[in-house]
Short mmCIF file of C-alpha atoms and ligand atoms in Angstrom, two decimals:
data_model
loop_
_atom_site.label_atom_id
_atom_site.label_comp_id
_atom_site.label_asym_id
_atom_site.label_seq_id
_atom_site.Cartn_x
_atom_site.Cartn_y
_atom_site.Cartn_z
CA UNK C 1 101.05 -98.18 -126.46
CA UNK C 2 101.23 -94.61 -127.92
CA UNK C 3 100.46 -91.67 -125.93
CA UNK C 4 100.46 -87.68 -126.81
CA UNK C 5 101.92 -87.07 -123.35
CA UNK C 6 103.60 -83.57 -122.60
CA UNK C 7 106.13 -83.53 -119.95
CA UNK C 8 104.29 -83.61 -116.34
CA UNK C 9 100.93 -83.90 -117.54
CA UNK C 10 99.62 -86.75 -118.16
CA UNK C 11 97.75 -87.26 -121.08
CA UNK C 12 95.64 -89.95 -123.28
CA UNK C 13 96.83 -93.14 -123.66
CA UNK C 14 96.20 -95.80 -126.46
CA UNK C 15 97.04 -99.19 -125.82
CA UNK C 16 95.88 -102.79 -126.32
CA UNK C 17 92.89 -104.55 -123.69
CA UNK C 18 90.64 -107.69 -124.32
CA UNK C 19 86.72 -106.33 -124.35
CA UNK C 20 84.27 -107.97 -123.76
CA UNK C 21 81.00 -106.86 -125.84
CA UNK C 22 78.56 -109.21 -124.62
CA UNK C 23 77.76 -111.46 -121.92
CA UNK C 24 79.49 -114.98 -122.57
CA UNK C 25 80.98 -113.86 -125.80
CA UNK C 26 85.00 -114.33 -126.99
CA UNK C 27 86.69 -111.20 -125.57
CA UNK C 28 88.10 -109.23 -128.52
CA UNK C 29 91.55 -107.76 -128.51
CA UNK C 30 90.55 -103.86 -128.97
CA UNK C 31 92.95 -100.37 -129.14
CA UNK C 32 91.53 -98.86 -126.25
CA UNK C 33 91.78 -95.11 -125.00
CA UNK C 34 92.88 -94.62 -121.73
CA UNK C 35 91.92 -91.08 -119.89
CA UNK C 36 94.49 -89.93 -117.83
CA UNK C 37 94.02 -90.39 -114.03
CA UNK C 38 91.37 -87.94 -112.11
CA UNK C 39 92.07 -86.62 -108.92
CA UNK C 40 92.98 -89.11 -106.39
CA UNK C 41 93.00 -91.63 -108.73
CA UNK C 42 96.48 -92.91 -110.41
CA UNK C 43 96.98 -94.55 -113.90
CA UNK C 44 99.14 -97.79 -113.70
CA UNK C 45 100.93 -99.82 -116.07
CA UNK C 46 99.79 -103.62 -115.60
CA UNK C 47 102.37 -106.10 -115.27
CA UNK C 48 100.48 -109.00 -114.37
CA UNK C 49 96.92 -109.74 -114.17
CA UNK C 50 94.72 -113.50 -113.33
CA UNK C 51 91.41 -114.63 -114.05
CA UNK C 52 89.28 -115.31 -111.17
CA UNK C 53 86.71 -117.32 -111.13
CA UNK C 54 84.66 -113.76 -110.49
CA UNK C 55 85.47 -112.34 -113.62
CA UNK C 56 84.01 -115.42 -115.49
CA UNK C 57 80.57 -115.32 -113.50
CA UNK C 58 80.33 -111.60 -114.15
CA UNK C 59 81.31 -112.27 -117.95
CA UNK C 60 78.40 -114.96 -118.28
CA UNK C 61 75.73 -113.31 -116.21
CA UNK C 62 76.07 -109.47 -115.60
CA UNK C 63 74.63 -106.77 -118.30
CA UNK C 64 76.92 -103.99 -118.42
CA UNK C 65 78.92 -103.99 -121.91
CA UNK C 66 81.42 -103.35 -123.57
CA UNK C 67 83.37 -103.92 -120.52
CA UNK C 68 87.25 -104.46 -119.50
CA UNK C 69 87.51 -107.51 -116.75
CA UNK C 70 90.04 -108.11 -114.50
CA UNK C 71 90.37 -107.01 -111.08
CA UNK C 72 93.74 -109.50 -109.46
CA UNK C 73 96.35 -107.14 -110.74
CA UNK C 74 99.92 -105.72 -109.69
CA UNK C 75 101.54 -102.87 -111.86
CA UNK C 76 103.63 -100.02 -111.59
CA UNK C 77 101.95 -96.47 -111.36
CA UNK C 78 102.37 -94.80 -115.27
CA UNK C 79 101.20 -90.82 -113.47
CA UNK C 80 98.95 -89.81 -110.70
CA UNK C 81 96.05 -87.27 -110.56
CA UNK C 82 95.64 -84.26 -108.47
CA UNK C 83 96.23 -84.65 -104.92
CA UNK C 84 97.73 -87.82 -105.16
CA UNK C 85 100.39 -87.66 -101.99
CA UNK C 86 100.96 -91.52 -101.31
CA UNK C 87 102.12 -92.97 -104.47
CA UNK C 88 104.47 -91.26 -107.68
CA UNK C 89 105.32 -92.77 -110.94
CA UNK C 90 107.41 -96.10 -110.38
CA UNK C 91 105.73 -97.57 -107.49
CA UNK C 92 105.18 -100.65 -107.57
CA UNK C 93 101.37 -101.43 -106.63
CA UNK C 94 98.41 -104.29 -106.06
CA UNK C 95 95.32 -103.17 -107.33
CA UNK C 96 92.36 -104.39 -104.83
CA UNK C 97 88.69 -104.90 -105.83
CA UNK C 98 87.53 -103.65 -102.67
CA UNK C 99 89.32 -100.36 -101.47
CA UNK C 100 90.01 -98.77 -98.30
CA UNK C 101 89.14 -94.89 -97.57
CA UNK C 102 90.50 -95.07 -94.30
CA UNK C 103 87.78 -92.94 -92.62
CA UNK C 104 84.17 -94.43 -93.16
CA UNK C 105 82.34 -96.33 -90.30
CA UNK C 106 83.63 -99.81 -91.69
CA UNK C 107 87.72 -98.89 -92.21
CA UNK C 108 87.26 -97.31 -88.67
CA UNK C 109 85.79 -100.31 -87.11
CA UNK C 110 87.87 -103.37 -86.33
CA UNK C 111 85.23 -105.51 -87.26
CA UNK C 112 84.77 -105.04 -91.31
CA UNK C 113 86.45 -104.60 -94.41
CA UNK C 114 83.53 -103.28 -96.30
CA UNK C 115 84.02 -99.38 -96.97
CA UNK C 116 81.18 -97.67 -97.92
CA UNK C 117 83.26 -94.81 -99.95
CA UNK C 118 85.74 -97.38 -102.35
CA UNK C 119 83.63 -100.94 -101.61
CA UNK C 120 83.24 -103.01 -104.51
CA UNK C 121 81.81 -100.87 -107.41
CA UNK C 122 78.76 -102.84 -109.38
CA UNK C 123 78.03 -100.68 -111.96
CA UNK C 124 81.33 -100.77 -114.06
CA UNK C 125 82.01 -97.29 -113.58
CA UNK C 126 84.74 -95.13 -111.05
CA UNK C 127 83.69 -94.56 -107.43
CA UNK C 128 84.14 -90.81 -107.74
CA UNK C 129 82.01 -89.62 -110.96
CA UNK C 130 80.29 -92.72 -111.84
CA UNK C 131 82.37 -92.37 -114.97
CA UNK C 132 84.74 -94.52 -117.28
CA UNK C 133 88.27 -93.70 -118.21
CA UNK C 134 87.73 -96.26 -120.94
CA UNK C 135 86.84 -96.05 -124.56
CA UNK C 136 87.04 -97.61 -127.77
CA UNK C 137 86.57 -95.47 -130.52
CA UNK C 138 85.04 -92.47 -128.69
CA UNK C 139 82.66 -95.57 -127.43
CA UNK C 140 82.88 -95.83 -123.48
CA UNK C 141 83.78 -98.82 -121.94
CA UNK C 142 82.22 -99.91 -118.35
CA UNK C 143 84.83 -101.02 -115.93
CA UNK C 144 84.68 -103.87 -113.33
CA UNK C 145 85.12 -103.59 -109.81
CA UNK C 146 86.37 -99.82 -110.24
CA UNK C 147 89.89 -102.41 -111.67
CA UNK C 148 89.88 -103.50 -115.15
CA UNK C 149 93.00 -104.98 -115.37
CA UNK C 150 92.96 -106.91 -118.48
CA UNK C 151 94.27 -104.06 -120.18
CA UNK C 152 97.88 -103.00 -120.91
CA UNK C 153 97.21 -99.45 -118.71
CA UNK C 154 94.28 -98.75 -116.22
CA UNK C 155 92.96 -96.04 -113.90
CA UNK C 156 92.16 -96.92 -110.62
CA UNK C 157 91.06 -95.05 -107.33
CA UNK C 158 94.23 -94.33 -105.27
CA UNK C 159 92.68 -95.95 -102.40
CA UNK C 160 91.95 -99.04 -104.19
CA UNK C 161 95.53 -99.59 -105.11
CA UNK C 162 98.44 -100.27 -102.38
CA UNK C 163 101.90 -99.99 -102.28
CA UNK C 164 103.96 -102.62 -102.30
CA UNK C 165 108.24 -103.58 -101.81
CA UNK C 166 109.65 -103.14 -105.48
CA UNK C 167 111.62 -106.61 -104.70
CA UNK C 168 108.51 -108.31 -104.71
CA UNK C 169 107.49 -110.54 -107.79
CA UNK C 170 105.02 -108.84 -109.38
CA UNK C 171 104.18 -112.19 -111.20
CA UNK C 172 103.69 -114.10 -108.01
CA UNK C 173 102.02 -111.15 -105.27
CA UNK C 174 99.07 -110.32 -108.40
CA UNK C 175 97.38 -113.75 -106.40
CA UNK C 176 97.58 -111.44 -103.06
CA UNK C 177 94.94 -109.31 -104.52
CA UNK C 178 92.51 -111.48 -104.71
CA UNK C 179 92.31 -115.41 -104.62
CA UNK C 180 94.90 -116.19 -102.25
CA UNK C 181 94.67 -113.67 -99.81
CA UNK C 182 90.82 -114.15 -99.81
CA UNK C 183 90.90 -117.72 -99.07
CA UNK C 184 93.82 -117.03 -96.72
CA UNK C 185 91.77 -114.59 -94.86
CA UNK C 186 88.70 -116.50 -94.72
CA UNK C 187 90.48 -119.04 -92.41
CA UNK C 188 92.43 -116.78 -90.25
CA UNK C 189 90.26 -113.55 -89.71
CA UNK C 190 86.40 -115.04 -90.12
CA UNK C 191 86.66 -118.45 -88.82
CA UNK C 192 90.34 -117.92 -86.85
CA UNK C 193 90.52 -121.82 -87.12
CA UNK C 194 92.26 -123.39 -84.19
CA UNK C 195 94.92 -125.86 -84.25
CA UNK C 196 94.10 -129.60 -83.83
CA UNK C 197 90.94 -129.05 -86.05
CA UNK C 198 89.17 -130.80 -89.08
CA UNK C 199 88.02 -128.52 -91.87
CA UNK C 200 86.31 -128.99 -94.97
CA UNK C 201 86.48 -127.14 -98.18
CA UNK C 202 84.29 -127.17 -101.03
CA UNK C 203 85.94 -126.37 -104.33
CA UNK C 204 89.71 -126.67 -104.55
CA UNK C 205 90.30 -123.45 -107.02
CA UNK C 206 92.54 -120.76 -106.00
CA UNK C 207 90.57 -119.58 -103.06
CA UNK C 208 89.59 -123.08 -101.79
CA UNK C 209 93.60 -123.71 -101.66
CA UNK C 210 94.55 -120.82 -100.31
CA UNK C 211 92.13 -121.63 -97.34
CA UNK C 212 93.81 -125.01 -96.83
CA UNK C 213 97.16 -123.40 -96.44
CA UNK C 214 95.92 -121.07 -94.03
CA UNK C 215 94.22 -123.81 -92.01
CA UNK C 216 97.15 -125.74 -92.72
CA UNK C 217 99.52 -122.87 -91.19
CA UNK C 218 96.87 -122.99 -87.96
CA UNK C 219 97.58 -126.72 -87.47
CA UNK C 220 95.38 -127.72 -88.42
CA UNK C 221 94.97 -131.83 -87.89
CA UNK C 222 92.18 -133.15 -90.88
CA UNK C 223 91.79 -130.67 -94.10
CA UNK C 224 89.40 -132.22 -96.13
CA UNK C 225 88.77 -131.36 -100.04
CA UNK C 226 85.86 -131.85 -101.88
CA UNK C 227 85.96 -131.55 -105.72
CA UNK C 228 84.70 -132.59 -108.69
CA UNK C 229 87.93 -132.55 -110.32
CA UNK C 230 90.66 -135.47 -109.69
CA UNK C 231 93.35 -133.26 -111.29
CA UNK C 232 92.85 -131.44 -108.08
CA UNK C 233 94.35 -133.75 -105.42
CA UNK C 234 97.60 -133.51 -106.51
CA UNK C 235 98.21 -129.68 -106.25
CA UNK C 236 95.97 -129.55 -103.01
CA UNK C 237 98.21 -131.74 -101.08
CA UNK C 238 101.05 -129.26 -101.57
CA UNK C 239 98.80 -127.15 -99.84
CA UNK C 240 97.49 -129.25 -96.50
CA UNK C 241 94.58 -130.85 -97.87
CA UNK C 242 95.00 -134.26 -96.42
CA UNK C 243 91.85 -136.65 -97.39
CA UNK C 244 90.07 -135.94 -101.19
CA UNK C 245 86.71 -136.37 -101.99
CA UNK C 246 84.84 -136.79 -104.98
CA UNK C 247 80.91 -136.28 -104.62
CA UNK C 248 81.12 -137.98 -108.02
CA UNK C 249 82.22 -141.54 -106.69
CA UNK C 250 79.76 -141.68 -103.99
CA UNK C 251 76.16 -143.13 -103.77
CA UNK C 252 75.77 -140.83 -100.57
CA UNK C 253 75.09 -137.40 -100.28
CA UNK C 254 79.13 -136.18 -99.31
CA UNK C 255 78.12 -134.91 -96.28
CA UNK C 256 77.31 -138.16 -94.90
CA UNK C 257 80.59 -138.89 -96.14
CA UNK C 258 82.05 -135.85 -94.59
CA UNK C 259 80.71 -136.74 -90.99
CA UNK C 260 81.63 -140.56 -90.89
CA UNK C 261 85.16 -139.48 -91.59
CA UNK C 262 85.13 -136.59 -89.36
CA UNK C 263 83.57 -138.23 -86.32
CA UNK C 264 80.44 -136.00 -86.68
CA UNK C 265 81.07 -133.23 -88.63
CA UNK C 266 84.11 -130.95 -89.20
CA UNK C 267 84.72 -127.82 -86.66
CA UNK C 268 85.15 -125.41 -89.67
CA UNK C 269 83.45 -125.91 -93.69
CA UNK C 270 84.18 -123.28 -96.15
CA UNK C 271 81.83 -122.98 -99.69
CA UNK C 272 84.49 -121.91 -102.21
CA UNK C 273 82.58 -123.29 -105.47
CA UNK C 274 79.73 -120.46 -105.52
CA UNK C 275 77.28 -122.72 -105.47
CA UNK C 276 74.45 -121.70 -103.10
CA UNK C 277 73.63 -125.65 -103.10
CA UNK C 278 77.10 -126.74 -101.72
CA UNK C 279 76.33 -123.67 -98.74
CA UNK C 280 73.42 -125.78 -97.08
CA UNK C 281 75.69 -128.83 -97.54
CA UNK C 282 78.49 -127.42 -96.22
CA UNK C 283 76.18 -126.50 -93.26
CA UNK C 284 75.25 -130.21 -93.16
CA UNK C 285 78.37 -130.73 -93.36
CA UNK C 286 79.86 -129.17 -89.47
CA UNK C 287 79.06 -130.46 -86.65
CA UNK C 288 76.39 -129.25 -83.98
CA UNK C 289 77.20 -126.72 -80.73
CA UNK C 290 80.17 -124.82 -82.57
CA UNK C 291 80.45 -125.79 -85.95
CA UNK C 292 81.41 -122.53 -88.52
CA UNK C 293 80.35 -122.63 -92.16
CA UNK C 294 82.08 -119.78 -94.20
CA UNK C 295 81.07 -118.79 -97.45
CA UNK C 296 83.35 -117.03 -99.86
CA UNK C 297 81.45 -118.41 -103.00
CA UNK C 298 80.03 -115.76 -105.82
CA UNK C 299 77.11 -117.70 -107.14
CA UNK C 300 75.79 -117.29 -110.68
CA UNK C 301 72.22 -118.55 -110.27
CA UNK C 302 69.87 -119.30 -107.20
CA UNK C 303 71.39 -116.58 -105.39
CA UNK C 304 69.32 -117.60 -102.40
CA UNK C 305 70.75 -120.30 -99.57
CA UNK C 306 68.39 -122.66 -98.17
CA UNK C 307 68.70 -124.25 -94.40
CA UNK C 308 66.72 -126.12 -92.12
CA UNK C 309 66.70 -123.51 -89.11
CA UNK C 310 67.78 -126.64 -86.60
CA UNK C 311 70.91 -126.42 -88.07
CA UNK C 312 70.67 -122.68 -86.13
CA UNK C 313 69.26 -123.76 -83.50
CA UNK C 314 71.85 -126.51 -82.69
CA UNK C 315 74.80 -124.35 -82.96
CA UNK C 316 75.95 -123.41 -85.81
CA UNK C 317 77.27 -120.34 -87.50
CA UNK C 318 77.06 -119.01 -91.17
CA UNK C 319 78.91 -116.60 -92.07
CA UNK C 320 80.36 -114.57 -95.40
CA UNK C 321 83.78 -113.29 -95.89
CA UNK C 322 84.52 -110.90 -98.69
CA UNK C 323 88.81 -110.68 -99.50
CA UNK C 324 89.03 -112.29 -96.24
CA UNK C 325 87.69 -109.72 -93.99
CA UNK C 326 91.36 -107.68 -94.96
CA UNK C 327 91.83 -104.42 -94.72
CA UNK C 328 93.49 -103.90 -98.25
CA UNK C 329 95.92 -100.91 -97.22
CA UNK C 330 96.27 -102.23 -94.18
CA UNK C 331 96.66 -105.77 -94.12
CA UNK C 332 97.99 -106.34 -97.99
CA UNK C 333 102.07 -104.94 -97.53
CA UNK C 334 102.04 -107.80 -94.46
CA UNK C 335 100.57 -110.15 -96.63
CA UNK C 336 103.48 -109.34 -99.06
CA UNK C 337 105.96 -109.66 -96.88
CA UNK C 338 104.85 -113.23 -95.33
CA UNK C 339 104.73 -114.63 -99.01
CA UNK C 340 108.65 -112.70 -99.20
CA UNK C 341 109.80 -114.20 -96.03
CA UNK C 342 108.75 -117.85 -97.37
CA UNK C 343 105.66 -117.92 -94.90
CA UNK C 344 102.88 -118.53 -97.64
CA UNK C 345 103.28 -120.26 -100.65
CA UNK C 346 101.63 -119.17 -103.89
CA UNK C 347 101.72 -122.74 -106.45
P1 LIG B 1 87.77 -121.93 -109.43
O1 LIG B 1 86.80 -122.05 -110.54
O2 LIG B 1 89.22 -121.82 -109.72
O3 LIG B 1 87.61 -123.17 -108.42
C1 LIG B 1 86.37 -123.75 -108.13
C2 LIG B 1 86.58 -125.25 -107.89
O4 LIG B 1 85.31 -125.82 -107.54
C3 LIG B 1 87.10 -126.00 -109.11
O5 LIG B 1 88.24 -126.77 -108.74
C4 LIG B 1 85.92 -126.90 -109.51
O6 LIG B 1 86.33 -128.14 -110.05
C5 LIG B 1 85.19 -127.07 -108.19
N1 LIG B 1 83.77 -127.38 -108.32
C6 LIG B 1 82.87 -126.84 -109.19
N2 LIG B 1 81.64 -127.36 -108.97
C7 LIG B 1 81.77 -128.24 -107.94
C8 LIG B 1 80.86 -129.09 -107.25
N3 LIG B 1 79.57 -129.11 -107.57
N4 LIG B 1 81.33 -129.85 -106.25
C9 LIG B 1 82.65 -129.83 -105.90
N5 LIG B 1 83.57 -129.05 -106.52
C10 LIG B 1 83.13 -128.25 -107.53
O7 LIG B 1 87.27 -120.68 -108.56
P2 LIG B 1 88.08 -119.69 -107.61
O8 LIG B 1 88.70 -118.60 -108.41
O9 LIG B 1 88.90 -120.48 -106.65
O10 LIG B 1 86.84 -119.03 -106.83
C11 LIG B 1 85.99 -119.81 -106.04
C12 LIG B 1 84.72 -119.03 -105.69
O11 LIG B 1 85.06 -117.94 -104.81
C13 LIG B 1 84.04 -118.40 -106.90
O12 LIG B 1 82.64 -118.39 -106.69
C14 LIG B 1 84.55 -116.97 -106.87
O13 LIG B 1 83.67 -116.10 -107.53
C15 LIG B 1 84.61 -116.71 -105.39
N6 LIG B 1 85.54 -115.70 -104.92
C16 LIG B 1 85.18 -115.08 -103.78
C17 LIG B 1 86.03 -114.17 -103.20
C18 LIG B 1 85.64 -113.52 -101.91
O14 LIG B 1 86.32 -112.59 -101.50
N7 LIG B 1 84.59 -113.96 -101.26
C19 LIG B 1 87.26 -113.87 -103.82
C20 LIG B 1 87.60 -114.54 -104.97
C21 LIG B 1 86.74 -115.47 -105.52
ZN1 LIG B 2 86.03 -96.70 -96.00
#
């Protein structure tokens, strides 16, 4: 990285990020310029930064190029723009895809996550000019999710960054701001699983294993996987799952499967694939009167779920959960601090 910095003020930055110039194409290793923060936003040094399975559906199927991806960070803040008051240079930070204003209808309400002033950003740009702080050659560069964190230094809105203890690993928390606290969340704050009961999850990634520990850490007593993968059952076992399934070695659809073994259907099923398809079979999948089907999923085709509307009218709930229904400021430094005190486990 070089940068023409003067003492207090920060200045441009050059330093190395993989772009991506078109969709589904190699990222390329660029020199990228790097504006200095804007008010409220800060400029942080990335430390460590994982691939979600977001990134890669947005890489293959969204229009907005040359983009930066990456939005499961943790870093430590390089300078801050005007009226920054809760962070200086040196903090250690997550960097969340979905921010928190504090003041908006949804950060005021108990009941949602989604804030309608630093919510996830679609366009690639910042929330607060519709801008980039990127560019390659004079070129600009579209961010994602207001995060772009596959870059050596980023500028992000101060409320879509928080704060977090300086003894944390920054290699291990980056999970916490996305993927594990998503899944995690998902099973505690949408469907508050109780203990004593069976739960199915679809897709056994990062998210679908971070909602077995959490419905693991509710007691509770059947956690089903389904997945494609075999490699799979290993690692999920370490994290609660407790019977496997393959859809591939079965001659039945799996949720026939799934409701022989569950004596009619699990209490909870969670889509973590995003694959609209596995959503109606998931829905197939719980049982009638109370059974919850929670879909975290980002689908890249067929963006439209189909159900027979008895499965409504019998009971049962869909419903979507976006970083877990947490509150990033709010909820993340907790989050942190259950994964310090040997609460959660991250691999
Ligand atoms: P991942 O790719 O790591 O894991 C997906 C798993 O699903 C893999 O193990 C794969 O083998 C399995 N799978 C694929 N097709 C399958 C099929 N037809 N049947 C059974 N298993 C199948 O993904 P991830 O990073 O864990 O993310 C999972 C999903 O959640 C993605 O759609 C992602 O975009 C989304 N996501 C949502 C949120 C949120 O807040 N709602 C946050 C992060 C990720
Ligand atoms: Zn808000």
């Amino acid at each position: 990285m070089s940068s023409s910095s003067s003492i207090d003020q920060p200045n441009v930055i050059t330093c190395k990020a993989m772009v991506a110039w078109e969709a589904g194409k190699d990222l390329v290793m660029e020199e990228v310029e790097v504006s200095p923060p804007q008010p409220l936003e800060i400029r942080v040094k990335v430390i460590c930064t994982s691939l979600c399975r977001t990134d890669i559906t947005a890489w293959e199927s969204q229009a907005i190029f040359p983009r930066i991806f990456g939005h499961e960070a943790s870093g430590i803040v390089e300078s801050v723009g005007e009226g920054v008051t809760e962070f200086v240079k040196g903090d250690h930070v997550l960097t969340v895809f979905t921010g928190e204003c504090k003041t908006c209808k949804h950060c005021e309400s108990k009941k949602s996550n989604m804030c309608q002033v630093l919510g996830l950003e679609r366009r690639g740009v910042m929330h607060s000019d519709q801008g980039t702080r990127f560019s390659v050659k004079g070129k600009p560069v579209y961010h994602y999710c207001a995060v772009s964190s596959f870059s050596e230094y980023t500028v992000v809105h101060s409320g879509c960054a928080v704060k977090v203890s300086p003894q944390a690993p920054l290699e291990k928390i980056c999970l916490l701001s996305c993927g594990v606290a998503a899944g995690l969340g998902a099973a505690w704050n949408v469907a508050d699983i109780s203990e004593g009961s069976i739960v199915v999850i679809f897709g056994l990634g990062t998210v679908g294993l971070g909602v077995a520990q959490g419905a693991k850490l509710r007691g509770a007593s059947q956690i089903i996987g389904v997945d494609i993968n075999p490699e799979k059952y290993e690692k999920a076992k370490c994290f609660g799952v407790t019977d496997f399934l393959n859809p591939n070695e079965y001659n039945e659809p799996i949720q026939q499967v799934i409701k022989r073994i569950s004596g009619g259907g699990t209490d909870y099923s969670f889509e973590c694939i995003g694959n609209t398809g596995m959503v109606t079979t998931a829905l197939q999948s719980c049982c009638d009167g109370w059974g919850l089907t929670v879909t975290l999923g980002v689908p890249k085709t067929n963006p439209e779920i189909a159900s027979h509307y008895s499965a409504f009218l019998s009971g049962k709930t869909l419903k979507g959960s976006l970083f877990g229904g947490w509150k990033p400021k709010s909820d993340l430094p907790s989050l942190v601090n259950k994964y310090m005190n040997r609460n959660i486990q991250q691999a």
